Amino acid sequence: MLAIDIVAPGGPDGLVPVETPLPELRPGEILIRVAAAGVNYPDVLQRMGRYDPPSWHSPRPGLEVSGEVAALGEGVEGFAVGEPVLALCNGGGYAEYVAVPAGHLLPIPDRVDMIWAGALAETWFTIEQTLAMRAGLAEGQDVLVHGAAGGIGTAAIARSQIAGARPIGVVSTHEKAEYLRGRLGVDAVIIHRDEDFVERTRALTGGKGADRVVSFAGGDMLARNMEAAARGGTILQLASLSDVNAQISLPQLLGRQLTILGSVLRPQSDATKAEIAASLRRNVWPAFAAGNVVRPRLSTLPLAQAANAHRAMEDRASYGKIVLITAFGERFINDNSVAEG
């Protein structure tokens, strides 16, 4: 099969197409013939040498795919060969085949095409566990989402809308702001280069602040998010892209009864990921099937051009999701799933 290796940590040129045997299928796993593989920022960090996979995971990049079941490992039930699926991978998704624990697979929701399905798992598993399962997302809450035009940001917005909460999207450009308003139906948008997001959040919430904050930046951004949060609010720290260290006011943390919740998805157990998959199928998949989740902007490239996909991912002007398409996946590209940027 064709797969993408990281031959040396560093820039995008370190991503190289290789011919390699199909992955070994262990008990409890399912072999997927990959149609589409989503590109996520953890893949970029891994390529740079800043996000090493756990020792029991594939060293290849790629954390989410869609495709068809190619083979069932010993003891697997509930799926059939040829069935269309999407899955969260323990690495190795940038390939024509990938072996995945059966608990990480989900049927593709109604109204979701194969290419879109390849861009769902990593972002939606992350948001379902952190925002919904751990942070107690609820109807009527205000949810401040940084990086709202990106993959996780888009999922956070959609998950908030499903729950009956109000998302407040923070973006860097007017183009991204228009994407949120026009495509995703977000009426509260902050362009952080033009306005102070703390002051604007408080104005949008009647002085209360955001009940939940989704953030990816470290450094002084954590202290700023604490200012933007409501009393008793929760800040979800999902990365530390700007700085790995942060200083905060403990009296503010204590006095305003704030919670700071940190999480990364990849090193969590297969059992935990299976629990997240079950929650998605129960609480989110019906919203997809009802047409209540908007298809994000998708950009597609052939699998062999993974390096170009990473270059696009690192372009601050990019938004939506980037998806790598295998030769098998080309048959699923149609008028509803062509590249949009």
mmCIF file of C-alpha atoms in Angstrom:
data_model
loop_
_atom_site.group_PDB
_atom_site.id
_atom_site.type_symbol
_atom_site.label_atom_id
_atom_site.label_comp_id
_atom_site.label_asym_id
_atom_site.label_seq_id
_atom_site.Cartn_x
_atom_site.Cartn_y
_atom_site.Cartn_z
ATOM 1 C CA MET A 1 0.000 0.000 0.000
ATOM 2 C CA LEU A 2 0.935 3.667 -0.277
ATOM 3 C CA ALA A 3 1.597 5.380 3.047
ATOM 4 C CA ILE A 4 3.280 8.528 4.310
ATOM 5 C CA ASP A 5 6.362 8.304 6.525
ATOM 6 C CA ILE A 6 8.072 11.021 8.536
ATOM 7 C CA VAL A 7 11.650 10.441 7.407
ATOM 8 C CA ALA A 8 13.103 13.236 9.565
ATOM 9 C CA PRO A 9 11.535 15.695 12.021
ATOM 10 C CA GLY A 10 11.237 19.242 10.748
ATOM 11 C CA GLY A 11 9.512 20.828 7.760
ATOM 12 C CA PRO A 12 6.837 19.436 5.426
ATOM 13 C CA ASP A 13 9.466 17.885 3.124
ATOM 14 C CA GLY A 14 9.977 15.290 5.847
ATOM 15 C CA LEU A 15 6.675 13.693 4.765
ATOM 16 C CA VAL A 16 7.534 11.101 2.100
ATOM 17 C CA PRO A 17 5.289 8.615 0.219
ATOM 18 C CA VAL A 18 6.451 5.004 0.630
ATOM 19 C CA GLU A 19 5.286 1.561 -0.488
ATOM 20 C CA THR A 20 4.821 -0.665 2.543
ATOM 21 C CA PRO A 21 2.992 -3.871 3.542
ATOM 22 C CA LEU A 22 -0.530 -3.616 4.905
ATOM 23 C CA PRO A 23 -0.664 -3.220 8.690
ATOM 24 C CA GLU A 24 -0.899 -6.347 10.803
ATOM 25 C CA LEU A 25 -4.441 -6.931 12.039
ATOM 26 C CA ARG A 26 -4.526 -7.830 15.741
ATOM 27 C CA PRO A 27 -7.440 -9.281 17.748
ATOM 28 C CA GLY A 28 -10.095 -6.654 18.395
ATOM 29 C CA GLU A 29 -9.058 -4.504 15.429
ATOM 30 C CA ILE A 30 -10.623 -3.701 12.067
ATOM 31 C CA LEU A 31 -8.714 -3.077 8.848
ATOM 32 C CA ILE A 32 -10.056 -0.057 6.964
ATOM 33 C CA ARG A 33 -9.510 0.623 3.289
ATOM 34 C CA VAL A 34 -9.004 4.366 3.551
ATOM 35 C CA ALA A 35 -10.848 6.780 1.276
ATOM 36 C CA ALA A 36 -10.085 10.047 3.083
ATOM 37 C CA ALA A 37 -7.730 11.044 5.914
ATOM 38 C CA GLY A 38 -8.188 14.318 7.753
ATOM 39 C CA VAL A 39 -5.193 16.569 8.436
ATOM 40 C CA ASN A 40 -4.967 17.999 11.959
ATOM 41 C CA TYR A 41 -2.505 20.210 13.784
ATOM 42 C CA PRO A 42 -1.277 17.337 16.005
ATOM 43 C CA ASP A 43 -0.007 15.778 12.744
ATOM 44 C CA VAL A 44 2.012 18.945 12.097
ATOM 45 C CA LEU A 45 3.426 18.890 15.624
ATOM 46 C CA GLN A 46 4.364 15.209 15.246
ATOM 47 C CA ARG A 47 6.124 15.960 11.968
ATOM 48 C CA MET A 48 8.074 18.744 13.712
ATOM 49 C CA GLY A 49 9.176 16.328 16.456
ATOM 50 C CA ARG A 50 7.085 18.094 19.104
ATOM 51 C CA TYR A 51 4.338 15.498 19.646
ATOM 52 C CA ASP A 52 5.766 11.993 19.838
ATOM 53 C CA PRO A 53 3.169 9.216 19.640
ATOM 54 C CA PRO A 54 2.880 6.728 22.509
ATOM 55 C CA SER A 55 5.128 3.708 22.041
ATOM 56 C CA TRP A 56 2.184 1.417 21.292
ATOM 57 C CA HIS A 57 0.863 3.628 18.456
ATOM 58 C CA SER A 58 1.889 3.775 14.812
ATOM 59 C CA PRO A 59 4.783 6.190 14.197
ATOM 60 C CA ARG A 60 3.076 7.359 11.014
ATOM 61 C CA PRO A 61 0.875 10.485 11.045
ATOM 62 C CA GLY A 62 -2.874 10.477 10.598
ATOM 63 C CA LEU A 63 -5.461 10.395 13.381
ATOM 64 C CA GLU A 64 -8.781 10.204 11.502
ATOM 65 C CA VAL A 65 -10.037 8.421 8.392
ATOM 66 C CA SER A 66 -13.105 7.334 6.513
ATOM 67 C CA GLY A 67 -13.397 4.355 4.220
ATOM 68 C CA GLU A 68 -14.747 0.820 4.074
ATOM 69 C CA VAL A 69 -14.197 -2.177 6.325
ATOM 70 C CA ALA A 70 -11.649 -4.430 4.608
ATOM 71 C CA ALA A 71 -11.194 -7.168 7.232
ATOM 72 C CA LEU A 72 -12.248 -8.019 10.780
ATOM 73 C CA GLY A 73 -9.805 -9.052 13.476
ATOM 74 C CA GLU A 74 -10.442 -11.926 15.845
ATOM 75 C CA GLY A 75 -13.367 -11.307 18.195
ATOM 76 C CA VAL A 76 -14.811 -8.307 16.349
ATOM 77 C CA GLU A 77 -18.575 -8.069 16.010
ATOM 78 C CA GLY A 78 -21.014 -5.402 14.879
ATOM 79 C CA PHE A 79 -19.324 -4.474 11.589
ATOM 80 C CA ALA A 80 -19.309 -6.110 8.163
ATOM 81 C CA VAL A 81 -16.734 -6.170 5.375
ATOM 82 C CA GLY A 82 -17.583 -3.458 2.848
ATOM 83 C CA GLU A 83 -19.418 -1.286 5.382
ATOM 84 C CA PRO A 84 -18.668 2.462 5.152
ATOM 85 C CA VAL A 85 -17.178 3.784 8.388
ATOM 86 C CA LEU A 86 -15.183 6.572 9.945
ATOM 87 C CA ALA A 87 -12.623 6.074 12.672
ATOM 88 C CA LEU A 88 -10.240 7.638 15.152
ATOM 89 C CA CYS A 89 -6.778 6.150 14.539
ATOM 90 C CA ASN A 90 -3.849 5.504 16.837
ATOM 91 C CA GLY A 91 -1.686 7.005 14.097
ATOM 92 C CA GLY A 92 -1.122 5.649 10.605
ATOM 93 C CA GLY A 93 -4.134 7.264 8.950
ATOM 94 C CA TYR A 94 -2.063 8.748 6.104
ATOM 95 C CA ALA A 95 -2.193 5.458 4.218
ATOM 96 C CA GLU A 96 -4.343 3.348 1.921
ATOM 97 C CA TYR A 97 -5.100 0.943 4.775
ATOM 98 C CA VAL A 98 -5.058 1.351 8.546
ATOM 99 C CA ALA A 99 -5.817 -1.010 11.440
ATOM 100 C CA VAL A 100 -8.003 0.529 14.144
ATOM 101 C CA PRO A 101 -9.431 -0.797 17.455
ATOM 102 C CA ALA A 102 -13.044 -1.722 16.797
ATOM 103 C CA GLY A 103 -14.290 0.633 19.521
ATOM 104 C CA HIS A 104 -12.899 3.614 17.606
ATOM 105 C CA LEU A 105 -15.117 3.028 14.564
ATOM 106 C CA LEU A 106 -18.478 4.613 13.887
ATOM 107 C CA PRO A 107 -20.934 4.259 11.021
ATOM 108 C CA ILE A 108 -20.963 7.326 8.791
ATOM 109 C CA PRO A 109 -23.993 9.434 9.772
ATOM 110 C CA ASP A 110 -26.813 9.954 7.307
ATOM 111 C CA ARG A 111 -26.325 13.109 5.181
ATOM 112 C CA VAL A 112 -22.528 12.913 5.589
ATOM 113 C CA ASP A 113 -20.514 11.995 2.490
ATOM 114 C CA MET A 114 -17.346 9.922 2.551
ATOM 115 C CA ILE A 115 -14.972 12.890 2.166
ATOM 116 C CA TRP A 116 -16.559 14.904 4.973
ATOM 117 C CA ALA A 117 -16.532 11.766 7.137
ATOM 118 C CA GLY A 118 -12.736 11.631 6.821
ATOM 119 C CA ALA A 119 -12.527 15.020 8.563
ATOM 120 C CA LEU A 120 -14.697 14.247 11.596
ATOM 121 C CA ALA A 121 -13.181 11.858 14.103
ATOM 122 C CA GLU A 122 -10.184 13.667 15.654
ATOM 123 C CA THR A 123 -11.993 16.961 16.149
ATOM 124 C CA TRP A 124 -15.329 15.558 17.242
ATOM 125 C CA PHE A 125 -13.850 12.988 19.645
ATOM 126 C CA THR A 126 -11.835 15.825 21.216
ATOM 127 C CA ILE A 127 -14.797 18.168 21.623
ATOM 128 C CA GLU A 128 -17.254 15.482 22.705
ATOM 129 C CA GLN A 129 -15.008 14.373 25.552
ATOM 130 C CA THR A 130 -13.839 17.792 26.732
ATOM 131 C CA LEU A 131 -16.727 20.173 26.109
ATOM 132 C CA ALA A 132 -19.660 17.774 26.477
ATOM 133 C CA MET A 133 -18.596 14.874 28.700
ATOM 134 C CA ARG A 134 -16.142 16.586 31.064
ATOM 135 C CA ALA A 135 -17.148 20.260 31.022
ATOM 136 C CA GLY A 136 -20.900 19.689 31.153
ATOM 137 C CA LEU A 137 -22.015 21.616 28.078
ATOM 138 C CA ALA A 138 -25.663 22.585 28.572
ATOM 139 C CA GLU A 139 -28.501 24.507 26.979
ATOM 140 C CA GLY A 140 -28.343 28.259 27.457
ATOM 141 C CA GLN A 141 -24.597 28.469 28.084
ATOM 142 C CA ASP A 142 -22.308 30.916 26.301
ATOM 143 C CA VAL A 143 -19.295 29.130 24.763
ATOM 144 C CA LEU A 144 -16.268 31.204 23.726
ATOM 145 C CA VAL A 145 -14.359 29.363 20.973
ATOM 146 C CA HIS A 146 -10.877 30.521 19.946
ATOM 147 C CA GLY A 147 -9.671 29.439 16.502
ATOM 148 C CA ALA A 148 -13.329 29.073 15.607
ATOM 149 C CA ALA A 149 -12.743 28.666 11.862
ATOM 150 C CA GLY A 150 -10.423 25.665 12.290
ATOM 151 C CA GLY A 151 -11.263 21.995 12.649
ATOM 152 C CA ILE A 152 -11.722 21.753 16.423
ATOM 153 C CA GLY A 153 -13.223 25.224 16.553
ATOM 154 C CA THR A 154 -15.835 24.267 13.966
ATOM 155 C CA ALA A 155 -16.698 21.117 15.932
ATOM 156 C CA ALA A 156 -16.973 23.140 19.167
ATOM 157 C CA ILE A 157 -19.372 25.549 17.487
ATOM 158 C CA ALA A 158 -21.534 22.765 16.055
ATOM 159 C CA ARG A 159 -21.560 20.836 19.351
ATOM 160 C CA SER A 160 -22.645 23.976 21.189
ATOM 161 C CA GLN A 161 -25.460 24.521 18.699
ATOM 162 C CA ILE A 162 -26.619 20.907 19.101
ATOM 163 C CA ALA A 163 -26.801 21.396 22.877
ATOM 164 C CA GLY A 164 -28.736 24.647 22.601
ATOM 165 C CA ALA A 165 -25.778 26.723 23.814
ATOM 166 C CA ARG A 166 -24.641 29.934 22.108
ATOM 167 C CA PRO A 167 -21.176 29.849 20.508
ATOM 168 C CA ILE A 168 -19.069 33.011 20.397
ATOM 169 C CA GLY A 169 -16.401 32.561 17.725
ATOM 170 C CA VAL A 170 -12.988 34.233 17.896
ATOM 171 C CA VAL A 171 -11.117 34.497 14.586
ATOM 172 C CA SER A 172 -8.218 36.475 13.123
ATOM 173 C CA THR A 173 -9.617 37.852 9.857
ATOM 174 C CA HIS A 174 -12.780 39.289 8.344
ATOM 175 C CA GLU A 175 -12.838 36.421 5.819
ATOM 176 C CA LYS A 176 -12.976 33.871 8.621
ATOM 177 C CA ALA A 177 -15.610 35.942 10.410
ATOM 178 C CA GLU A 178 -17.795 35.868 7.315
ATOM 179 C CA TYR A 179 -17.287 32.094 7.079
ATOM 180 C CA LEU A 180 -18.618 31.718 10.629
ATOM 181 C CA ARG A 181 -21.582 33.992 10.038
ATOM 182 C CA GLY A 182 -22.516 32.924 6.522
ATOM 183 C CA ARG A 183 -21.653 29.219 6.545
ATOM 184 C CA LEU A 184 -21.865 28.084 10.166
ATOM 185 C CA GLY A 185 -24.669 30.321 11.398
ATOM 186 C CA VAL A 186 -22.735 31.996 14.220
ATOM 187 C CA ASP A 187 -24.163 35.405 15.079
ATOM 188 C CA ALA A 188 -21.609 36.336 17.759
ATOM 189 C CA VAL A 189 -18.153 36.691 16.180
ATOM 190 C CA ILE A 190 -15.053 38.483 17.492
ATOM 191 C CA ILE A 191 -12.132 39.461 15.240
ATOM 192 C CA HIS A 192 -9.354 39.565 17.815
ATOM 193 C CA ARG A 193 -7.074 41.779 15.707
ATOM 194 C CA ASP A 194 -9.733 44.496 15.716
ATOM 195 C CA GLU A 195 -11.226 44.274 19.212
ATOM 196 C CA ASP A 196 -10.410 43.116 22.734
ATOM 197 C CA PHE A 197 -11.972 39.659 23.023
ATOM 198 C CA VAL A 198 -12.406 39.946 26.813
ATOM 199 C CA GLU A 199 -14.341 43.188 26.623
ATOM 200 C CA ARG A 200 -16.344 41.990 23.639
ATOM 201 C CA THR A 201 -17.216 38.668 25.336
ATOM 202 C CA ARG A 202 -18.493 40.484 28.380
ATOM 203 C CA ALA A 203 -20.524 42.850 26.206
ATOM 204 C CA LEU A 204 -22.063 39.932 24.312
ATOM 205 C CA THR A 205 -23.018 38.161 27.557
ATOM 206 C CA GLY A 206 -24.436 41.131 29.436
ATOM 207 C CA GLY A 207 -21.331 41.420 31.587
ATOM 208 C CA LYS A 208 -21.456 37.795 32.752
ATOM 209 C CA GLY A 209 -18.668 36.286 30.672
ATOM 210 C CA ALA A 210 -18.478 32.920 28.908
ATOM 211 C CA ASP A 211 -19.593 29.787 30.739
ATOM 212 C CA ARG A 212 -17.162 27.664 28.743
ATOM 213 C CA VAL A 213 -13.961 28.724 26.930
ATOM 214 C CA VAL A 214 -12.212 26.560 24.298
ATOM 215 C CA SER A 215 -8.577 27.621 23.833
ATOM 216 C CA PHE A 216 -5.385 26.376 22.182
ATOM 217 C CA ALA A 217 -2.861 29.091 23.100
ATOM 218 C CA GLY A 218 -0.617 29.131 26.145
ATOM 219 C CA GLY A 219 1.290 32.013 27.676
ATOM 220 C CA ASP A 220 -0.698 35.022 28.826
ATOM 221 C CA MET A 221 -3.796 33.853 26.920
ATOM 222 C CA LEU A 222 -4.822 31.672 29.861
ATOM 223 C CA ALA A 223 -5.007 34.688 32.169
ATOM 224 C CA ARG A 224 -7.006 36.570 29.529
ATOM 225 C CA ASN A 225 -9.414 33.657 29.178
ATOM 226 C CA MET A 226 -9.932 33.687 32.933
ATOM 227 C CA GLU A 227 -10.975 37.328 32.622
ATOM 228 C CA ALA A 228 -13.400 36.430 29.842
ATOM 229 C CA ALA A 229 -14.949 33.521 31.757
ATOM 230 C CA ALA A 230 -18.091 33.746 33.850
ATOM 231 C CA ARG A 231 -18.058 33.014 37.589
ATOM 232 C CA GLY A 232 -18.018 29.245 37.900
ATOM 233 C CA GLY A 233 -16.920 28.917 34.280
ATOM 234 C CA THR A 234 -14.636 26.281 32.770
ATOM 235 C CA ILE A 235 -11.647 26.891 30.497
ATOM 236 C CA LEU A 236 -10.759 23.990 28.206
ATOM 237 C CA GLN A 237 -7.045 24.153 27.424
ATOM 238 C CA LEU A 238 -6.583 21.826 24.453
ATOM 239 C CA ALA A 239 -3.065 22.860 23.364
ATOM 240 C CA SER A 240 -0.251 25.276 24.226
ATOM 241 C CA LEU A 241 0.625 26.582 20.786
ATOM 242 C CA SER A 242 2.025 30.013 21.704
ATOM 243 C CA ASP A 243 3.872 29.173 24.922
ATOM 244 C CA VAL A 244 4.065 26.072 27.093
ATOM 245 C CA ASN A 245 4.061 28.117 30.322
ATOM 246 C CA ALA A 246 1.452 30.442 31.801
ATOM 247 C CA GLN A 247 1.063 32.574 34.900
ATOM 248 C CA ILE A 248 -2.349 33.059 36.469
ATOM 249 C CA SER A 249 -3.844 34.771 39.511
ATOM 250 C CA LEU A 250 -4.721 32.135 42.089
ATOM 251 C CA PRO A 251 -7.001 34.537 44.001
ATOM 252 C CA GLN A 252 -8.961 35.058 40.764
ATOM 253 C CA LEU A 253 -9.102 31.303 40.127
ATOM 254 C CA LEU A 254 -10.330 30.627 43.646
ATOM 255 C CA GLY A 255 -12.534 33.647 44.180
ATOM 256 C CA ARG A 256 -14.395 33.274 40.896
ATOM 257 C CA GLN A 257 -14.630 29.469 41.225
ATOM 258 C CA LEU A 258 -13.082 28.784 37.847
ATOM 259 C CA THR A 259 -12.077 25.395 36.468
ATOM 260 C CA ILE A 260 -9.145 24.885 34.101
ATOM 261 C CA LEU A 261 -9.472 21.606 32.246
ATOM 262 C CA GLY A 262 -6.513 20.312 30.260
ATOM 263 C CA SER A 263 -6.660 17.450 27.798
ATOM 264 C CA VAL A 264 -4.998 15.783 24.830
ATOM 265 C CA LEU A 265 -6.692 12.886 23.063
ATOM 266 C CA ARG A 266 -4.018 10.668 21.566
ATOM 267 C CA PRO A 267 -2.476 9.065 24.703
ATOM 268 C CA GLN A 268 -5.842 8.156 26.228
ATOM 269 C CA SER A 269 -6.836 4.514 26.479
ATOM 270 C CA ASP A 270 -8.692 2.604 23.816
ATOM 271 C CA ALA A 271 -11.498 2.067 26.340
ATOM 272 C CA THR A 272 -11.861 5.818 26.906
ATOM 273 C CA LYS A 273 -11.950 6.467 23.166
ATOM 274 C CA ALA A 274 -14.634 3.784 22.799
ATOM 275 C CA GLU A 275 -16.711 5.593 25.446
ATOM 276 C CA ILE A 276 -16.386 8.834 23.472
ATOM 277 C CA ALA A 277 -17.441 7.039 20.282
ATOM 278 C CA ALA A 278 -20.539 5.716 22.056
ATOM 279 C CA SER A 279 -21.402 9.216 23.287
ATOM 280 C CA LEU A 280 -21.064 10.631 19.774
ATOM 281 C CA ARG A 281 -23.288 7.944 18.314
ATOM 282 C CA ARG A 282 -25.911 8.535 20.999
ATOM 283 C CA ASN A 283 -25.864 12.332 21.338
ATOM 284 C CA VAL A 284 -24.443 13.772 18.105
ATOM 285 C CA TRP A 285 -25.071 11.393 15.194
ATOM 286 C CA PRO A 286 -28.855 12.082 15.259
ATOM 287 C CA ALA A 287 -28.102 15.794 14.686
ATOM 288 C CA PHE A 288 -25.997 14.935 11.629
ATOM 289 C CA ALA A 289 -28.743 12.651 10.316
ATOM 290 C CA ALA A 290 -31.326 15.417 10.803
ATOM 291 C CA GLY A 291 -29.230 17.861 8.778
ATOM 292 C CA ASN A 292 -28.528 20.068 11.787
ATOM 293 C CA VAL A 293 -24.739 20.092 11.364
ATOM 294 C CA VAL A 294 -23.325 22.256 8.585
ATOM 295 C CA ARG A 295 -20.677 20.757 6.311
ATOM 296 C CA PRO A 296 -17.481 22.790 6.857
ATOM 297 C CA ARG A 297 -15.219 24.122 4.141
ATOM 298 C CA LEU A 298 -13.105 21.202 2.890
ATOM 299 C CA SER A 299 -9.912 21.287 0.829
ATOM 300 C CA THR A 300 -8.712 18.026 -0.709
ATOM 301 C CA LEU A 301 -5.330 16.818 -1.929
ATOM 302 C CA PRO A 302 -4.057 13.399 -3.067
ATOM 303 C CA LEU A 303 -2.475 11.292 -0.330
ATOM 304 C CA ALA A 304 0.960 11.536 -1.965
ATOM 305 C CA GLN A 305 0.813 15.340 -1.521
ATOM 306 C CA ALA A 306 0.722 15.206 2.272
ATOM 307 C CA ALA A 307 3.643 17.672 2.400
ATOM 308 C CA ASN A 308 1.588 20.251 0.511
ATOM 309 C CA ALA A 309 -1.331 19.609 2.848
ATOM 310 C CA HIS A 310 0.897 20.446 5.816
ATOM 311 C CA ARG A 311 2.118 23.610 4.113
ATOM 312 C CA ALA A 312 -1.496 24.662 3.700
ATOM 313 C CA MET A 313 -2.247 23.711 7.313
ATOM 314 C CA GLU A 314 0.501 26.012 8.548
ATOM 315 C CA ASP A 315 -0.777 28.937 6.476
ATOM 316 C CA ARG A 316 -2.514 31.258 8.948
ATOM 317 C CA ALA A 317 -4.984 32.220 6.218
ATOM 318 C CA SER A 318 -6.333 28.656 5.950
ATOM 319 C CA TYR A 319 -9.579 27.575 7.589
ATOM 320 C CA GLY A 320 -11.958 24.658 7.539
ATOM 321 C CA LYS A 321 -10.441 21.187 7.132
ATOM 322 C CA ILE A 322 -7.849 19.684 4.785
ATOM 323 C CA VAL A 323 -8.412 16.099 3.660
ATOM 324 C CA LEU A 324 -6.048 13.671 1.922
ATOM 325 C CA ILE A 325 -7.703 11.437 -0.695
ATOM 326 C CA THR A 326 -6.462 7.968 -1.634
ATOM 327 C CA ALA A 327 -6.846 6.416 -5.094
ATOM 328 C CA PHE A 328 -9.782 4.437 -3.661
ATOM 329 C CA GLY A 329 -11.285 7.648 -2.285
ATOM 330 C CA GLU A 330 -11.335 9.414 -5.637
ATOM 331 C CA ARG A 331 -14.573 7.625 -6.518
ATOM 332 C CA PHE A 332 -16.320 9.430 -3.660
ATOM 333 C CA ILE A 333 -15.479 12.931 -4.830
ATOM 334 C CA ASN A 334 -18.612 14.412 -6.343
ATOM 335 C CA ASP A 335 -20.372 17.744 -6.593
ATOM 336 C CA ASN A 336 -20.958 17.775 -2.831
ATOM 337 C CA SER A 337 -17.398 17.012 -1.780
ATOM 338 C CA VAL A 338 -14.992 18.739 -4.126
ATOM 339 C CA ALA A 339 -12.182 20.909 -2.813
ATOM 340 C CA GLU A 340 -13.291 24.412 -1.863
ATOM 341 C CA GLY A 341 -9.929 26.059 -1.357
#
